[in-house]
Tab-separated table of C-alpha atoms in Angstrom:
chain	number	residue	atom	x	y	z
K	1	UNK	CA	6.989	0.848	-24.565
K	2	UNK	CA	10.114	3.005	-23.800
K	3	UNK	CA	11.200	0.407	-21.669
K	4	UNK	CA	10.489	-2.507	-24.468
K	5	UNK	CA	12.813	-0.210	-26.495
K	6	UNK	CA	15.408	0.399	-24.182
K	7	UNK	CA	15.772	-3.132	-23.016
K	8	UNK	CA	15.524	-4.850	-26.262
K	9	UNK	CA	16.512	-2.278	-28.993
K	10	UNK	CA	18.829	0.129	-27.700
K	11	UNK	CA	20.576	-0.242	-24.804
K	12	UNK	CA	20.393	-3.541	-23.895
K	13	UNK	CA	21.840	-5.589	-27.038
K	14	UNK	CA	24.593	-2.967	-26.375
K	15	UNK	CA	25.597	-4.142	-22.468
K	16	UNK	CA	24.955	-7.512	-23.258
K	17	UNK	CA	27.749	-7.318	-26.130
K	18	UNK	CA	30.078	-4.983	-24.252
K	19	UNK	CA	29.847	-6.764	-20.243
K	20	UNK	CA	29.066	-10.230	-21.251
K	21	UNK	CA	26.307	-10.244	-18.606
K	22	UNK	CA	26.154	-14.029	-16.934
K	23	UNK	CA	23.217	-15.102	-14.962
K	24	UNK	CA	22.605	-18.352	-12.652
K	25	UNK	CA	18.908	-19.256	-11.035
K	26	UNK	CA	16.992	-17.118	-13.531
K	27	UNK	CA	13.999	-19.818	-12.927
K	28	UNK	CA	13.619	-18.750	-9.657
K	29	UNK	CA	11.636	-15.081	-10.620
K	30	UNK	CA	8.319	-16.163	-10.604
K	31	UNK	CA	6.242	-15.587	-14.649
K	32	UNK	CA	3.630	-13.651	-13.111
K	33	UNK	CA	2.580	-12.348	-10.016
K	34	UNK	CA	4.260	-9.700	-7.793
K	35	UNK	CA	7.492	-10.363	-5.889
K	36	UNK	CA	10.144	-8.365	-4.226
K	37	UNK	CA	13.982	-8.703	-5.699
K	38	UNK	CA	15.894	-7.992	-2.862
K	39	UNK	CA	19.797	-7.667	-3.974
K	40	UNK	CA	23.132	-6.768	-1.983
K	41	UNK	CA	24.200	-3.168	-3.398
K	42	UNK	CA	27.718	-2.784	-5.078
K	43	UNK	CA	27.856	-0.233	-7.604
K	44	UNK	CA	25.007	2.440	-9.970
K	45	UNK	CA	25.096	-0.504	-12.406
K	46	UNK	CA	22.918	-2.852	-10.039
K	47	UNK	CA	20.280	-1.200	-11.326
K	48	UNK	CA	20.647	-1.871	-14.916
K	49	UNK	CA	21.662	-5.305	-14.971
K	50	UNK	CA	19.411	-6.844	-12.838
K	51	UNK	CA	16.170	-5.370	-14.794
K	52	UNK	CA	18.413	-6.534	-18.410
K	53	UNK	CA	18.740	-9.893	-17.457
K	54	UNK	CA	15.597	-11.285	-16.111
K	55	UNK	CA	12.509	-11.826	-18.328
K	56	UNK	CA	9.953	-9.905	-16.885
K	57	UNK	CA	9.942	-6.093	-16.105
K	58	UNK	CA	10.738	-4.475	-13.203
K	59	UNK	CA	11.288	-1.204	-11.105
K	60	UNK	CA	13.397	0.306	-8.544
K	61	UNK	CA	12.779	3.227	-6.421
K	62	UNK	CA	15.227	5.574	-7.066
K	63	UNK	CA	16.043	8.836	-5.872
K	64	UNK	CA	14.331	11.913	-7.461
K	65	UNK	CA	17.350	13.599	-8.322
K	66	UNK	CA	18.001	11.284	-10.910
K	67	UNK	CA	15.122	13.130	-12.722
K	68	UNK	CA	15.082	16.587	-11.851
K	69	UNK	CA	18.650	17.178	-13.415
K	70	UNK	CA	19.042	20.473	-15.945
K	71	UNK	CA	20.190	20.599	-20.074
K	72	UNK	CA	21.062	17.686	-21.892
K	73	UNK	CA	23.010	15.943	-19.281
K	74	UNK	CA	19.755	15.642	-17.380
K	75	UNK	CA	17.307	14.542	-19.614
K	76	UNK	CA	19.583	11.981	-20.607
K	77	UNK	CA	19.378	10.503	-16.796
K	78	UNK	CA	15.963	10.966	-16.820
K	79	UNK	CA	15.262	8.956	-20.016
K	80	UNK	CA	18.151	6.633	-18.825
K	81	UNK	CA	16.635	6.023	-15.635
K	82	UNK	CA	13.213	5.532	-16.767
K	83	UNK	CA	14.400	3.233	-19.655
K	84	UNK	CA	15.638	1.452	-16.801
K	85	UNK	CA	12.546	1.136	-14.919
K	86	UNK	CA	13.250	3.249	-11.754
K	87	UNK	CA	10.599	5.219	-10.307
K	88	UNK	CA	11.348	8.358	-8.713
K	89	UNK	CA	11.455	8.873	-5.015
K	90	UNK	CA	11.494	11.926	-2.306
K	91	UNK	CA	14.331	10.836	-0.111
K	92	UNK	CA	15.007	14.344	1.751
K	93	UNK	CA	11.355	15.542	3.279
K	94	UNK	CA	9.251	14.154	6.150
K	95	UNK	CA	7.871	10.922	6.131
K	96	UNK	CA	10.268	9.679	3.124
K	97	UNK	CA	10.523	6.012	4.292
K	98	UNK	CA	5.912	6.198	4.091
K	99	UNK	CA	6.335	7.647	0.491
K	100	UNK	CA	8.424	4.526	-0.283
K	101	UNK	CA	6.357	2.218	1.238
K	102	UNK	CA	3.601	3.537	-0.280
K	103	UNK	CA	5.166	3.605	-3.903
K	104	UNK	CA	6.565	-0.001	-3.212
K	105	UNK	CA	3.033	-1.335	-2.196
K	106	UNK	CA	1.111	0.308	-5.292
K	107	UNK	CA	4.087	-1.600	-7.627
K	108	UNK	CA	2.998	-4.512	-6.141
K	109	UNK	CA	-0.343	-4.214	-5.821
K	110	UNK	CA	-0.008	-4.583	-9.568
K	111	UNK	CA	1.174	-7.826	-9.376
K	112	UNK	CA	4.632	-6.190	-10.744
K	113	UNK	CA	8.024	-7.080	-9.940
K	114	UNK	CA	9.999	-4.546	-7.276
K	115	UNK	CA	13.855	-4.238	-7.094
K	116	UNK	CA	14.959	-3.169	-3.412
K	117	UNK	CA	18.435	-2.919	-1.836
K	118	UNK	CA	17.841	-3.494	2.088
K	119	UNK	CA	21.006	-2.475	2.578
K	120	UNK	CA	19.627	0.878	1.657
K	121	UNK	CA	22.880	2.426	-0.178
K	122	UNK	CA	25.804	1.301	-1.877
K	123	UNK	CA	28.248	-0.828	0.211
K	124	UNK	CA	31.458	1.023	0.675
K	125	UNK	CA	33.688	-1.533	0.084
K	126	UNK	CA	32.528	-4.580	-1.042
K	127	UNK	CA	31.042	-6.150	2.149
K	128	UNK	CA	27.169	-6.901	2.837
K	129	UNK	CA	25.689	-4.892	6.005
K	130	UNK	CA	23.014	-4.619	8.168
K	131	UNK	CA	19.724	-4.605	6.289
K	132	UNK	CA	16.410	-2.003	6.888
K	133	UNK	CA	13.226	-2.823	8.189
K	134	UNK	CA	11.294	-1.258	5.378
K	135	UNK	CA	11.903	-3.460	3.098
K	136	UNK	CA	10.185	-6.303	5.522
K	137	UNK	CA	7.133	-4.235	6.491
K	138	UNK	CA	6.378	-3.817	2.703
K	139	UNK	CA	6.527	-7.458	1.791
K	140	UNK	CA	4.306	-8.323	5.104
K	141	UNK	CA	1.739	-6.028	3.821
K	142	UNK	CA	1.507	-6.953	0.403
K	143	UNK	CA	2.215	-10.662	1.597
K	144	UNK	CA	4.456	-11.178	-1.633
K	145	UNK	CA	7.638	-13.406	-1.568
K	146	UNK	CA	10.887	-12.071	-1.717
K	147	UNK	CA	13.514	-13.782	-4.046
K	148	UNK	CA	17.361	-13.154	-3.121
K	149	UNK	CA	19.593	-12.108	-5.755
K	150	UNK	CA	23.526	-11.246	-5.478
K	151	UNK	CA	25.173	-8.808	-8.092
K	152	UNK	CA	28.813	-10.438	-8.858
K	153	UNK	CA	31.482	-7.949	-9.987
K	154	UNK	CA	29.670	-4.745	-10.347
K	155	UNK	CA	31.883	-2.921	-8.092
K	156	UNK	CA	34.868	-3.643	-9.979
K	157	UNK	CA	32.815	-2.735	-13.427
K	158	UNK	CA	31.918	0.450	-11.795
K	159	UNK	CA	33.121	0.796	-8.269
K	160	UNK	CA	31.784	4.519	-6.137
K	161	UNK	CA	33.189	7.533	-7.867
K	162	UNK	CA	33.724	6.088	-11.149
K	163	UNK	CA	31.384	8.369	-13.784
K	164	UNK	CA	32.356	5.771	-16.347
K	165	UNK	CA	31.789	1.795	-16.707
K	166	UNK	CA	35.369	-0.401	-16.920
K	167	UNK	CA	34.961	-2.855	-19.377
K	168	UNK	CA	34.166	-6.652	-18.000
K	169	UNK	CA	32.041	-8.971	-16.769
K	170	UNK	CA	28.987	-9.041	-14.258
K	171	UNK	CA	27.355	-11.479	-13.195
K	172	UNK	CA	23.521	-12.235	-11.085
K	173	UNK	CA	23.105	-15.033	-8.808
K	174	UNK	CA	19.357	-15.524	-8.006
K	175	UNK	CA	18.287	-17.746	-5.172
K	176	UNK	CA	14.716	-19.746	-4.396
K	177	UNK	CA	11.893	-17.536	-3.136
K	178	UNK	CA	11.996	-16.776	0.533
K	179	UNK	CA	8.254	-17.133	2.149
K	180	UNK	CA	7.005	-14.924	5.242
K	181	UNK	CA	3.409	-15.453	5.099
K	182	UNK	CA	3.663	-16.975	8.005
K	183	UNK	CA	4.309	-13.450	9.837
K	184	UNK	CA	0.978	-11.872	7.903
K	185	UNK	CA	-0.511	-9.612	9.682
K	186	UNK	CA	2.289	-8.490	11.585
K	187	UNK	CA	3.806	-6.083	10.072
K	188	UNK	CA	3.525	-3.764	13.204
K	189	UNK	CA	5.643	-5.548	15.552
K	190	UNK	CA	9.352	-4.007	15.210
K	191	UNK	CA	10.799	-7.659	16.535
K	192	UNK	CA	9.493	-9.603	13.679
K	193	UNK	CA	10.210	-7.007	11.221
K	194	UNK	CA	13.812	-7.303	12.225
K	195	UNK	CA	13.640	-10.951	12.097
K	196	UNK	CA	12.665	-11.084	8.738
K	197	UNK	CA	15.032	-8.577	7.386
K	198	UNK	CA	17.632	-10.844	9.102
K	199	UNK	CA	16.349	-13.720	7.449
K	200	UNK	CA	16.776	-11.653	4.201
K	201	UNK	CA	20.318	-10.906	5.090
K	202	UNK	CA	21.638	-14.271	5.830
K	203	UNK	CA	20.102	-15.299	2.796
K	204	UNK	CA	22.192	-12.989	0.579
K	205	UNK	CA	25.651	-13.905	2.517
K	206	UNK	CA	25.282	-17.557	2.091
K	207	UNK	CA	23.820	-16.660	-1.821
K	208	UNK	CA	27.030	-14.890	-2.477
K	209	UNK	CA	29.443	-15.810	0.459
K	210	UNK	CA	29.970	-12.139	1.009
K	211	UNK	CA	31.861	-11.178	4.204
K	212	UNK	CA	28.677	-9.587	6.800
K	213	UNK	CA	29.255	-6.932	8.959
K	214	UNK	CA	26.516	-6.142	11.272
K	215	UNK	CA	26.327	-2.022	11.298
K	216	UNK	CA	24.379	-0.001	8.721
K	217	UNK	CA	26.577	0.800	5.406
K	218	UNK	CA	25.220	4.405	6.061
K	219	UNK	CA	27.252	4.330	9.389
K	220	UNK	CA	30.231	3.703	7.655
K	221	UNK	CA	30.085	5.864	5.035
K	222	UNK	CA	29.661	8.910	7.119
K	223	UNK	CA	32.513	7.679	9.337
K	224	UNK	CA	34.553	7.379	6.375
K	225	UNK	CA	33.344	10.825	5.071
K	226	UNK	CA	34.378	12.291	8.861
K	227	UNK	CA	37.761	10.808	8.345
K	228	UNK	CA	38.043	12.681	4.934
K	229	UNK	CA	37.985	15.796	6.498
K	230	UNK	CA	39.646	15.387	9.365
């Protein structure tokens, strides 16, 4: 219900006015059933468009600090991120990437729609990198297609750092379902789940026509953060 009201009463009539939100290949997210969203990663606002401009629900796994914040400021995340539909995740204790999984497989299990980023964080500068595993051994296990959708212009809405939105527009590019059921069953074998996170990958770069580059965005970023202090 909170997420009805978010979506359709208060915030979203408000984004939609303000950003001018565009979409192209809405079709392609199946009515029912569950499916996996998988999206390249630009800026925060990923996470509120995407859910905004498609029909049915959906959630993202997010990180728990975005709920555990103190005063005002952070029950206003909280309510923001769960207006939002993201669903709160342990990312700093053992056996984080099982408690994801885990999460992940009960959303679908529900015949729900999940939101993943397999580049895992926020690309540092606009390029799409090398995508995790996880999100490949989920969708072999819960045998559920994954549809590839490209955020367009998010970064330069809100680009990393910015508290604060630029006004302008965004835009979602969703492409046909991608089927793996011809891996099923395994889901334990490292080499396929790399091949089908590739597969994933070169999906999104010819979706979008983003440049690739095949390291980890976490890789750079800490390289990045190194050079800060040096």
């Amino acid at each position: 219900m909170f997420y009805w009201l978010m979506k359709y009463i208060v915030l979203g009539p408000l984004l939609r006015a303000i950003f001018r939100p565009w979409i192209v290949g809405r079709t392609n997210v199946p009515v029912e059933g569950a499916a996996v969203l998988a999206s390249n990663h630009l800026s925060f606002i990923d996470s509120v468009f995407l859910p905004l401009m498609i029909d049915r629900p959906m959630s993202f796994l997010a990180k728990s600090d975005y709920f555990t914040g103190k005063g005002l400021k952070g029950w206003a995340t909280r309510m923001f991120m769960k207006g939002t539909g993201q669903i709160p995740i342990e990312r700093n204790v053992g056996r984080a990437s099982e408690a994801s999984l885990n999460t992940g497989l009960q959303v679908l299990g529900r015949g729900e729609l999940l939101g993943i980023y397999p580049e895992g964080t926020r690309s540092p500068d606009g390029r799409l990198y090398r995508g995790r595993t996880g999100l490949a051994r989920m969708v072999l296990e819960a045998r559920v297609p994954v549809i590839p959708v490209v955020m367009v212009d998010t970064d330069t809405v809100m680009p990393i750092g910015r508290r604060l939105p630029r006004i302008g527009r965004v835009g979602i590019v969703i492409g046909e379902p991608l089927d793996f059921s011809r891996f099923a069953g395994m889901e334990g074998d490292r080499y396929i789940l790399r091949s089908v996170t590739d597969e994933i990958m070169v999906a999104l770069q010819r979706l979008g026509e983003q440049t690739y580059h095949d390291v980890y965005a976490s890789t750079v970023k800490s390289g990045l953060a190194a050079s800060a202090v040096d």
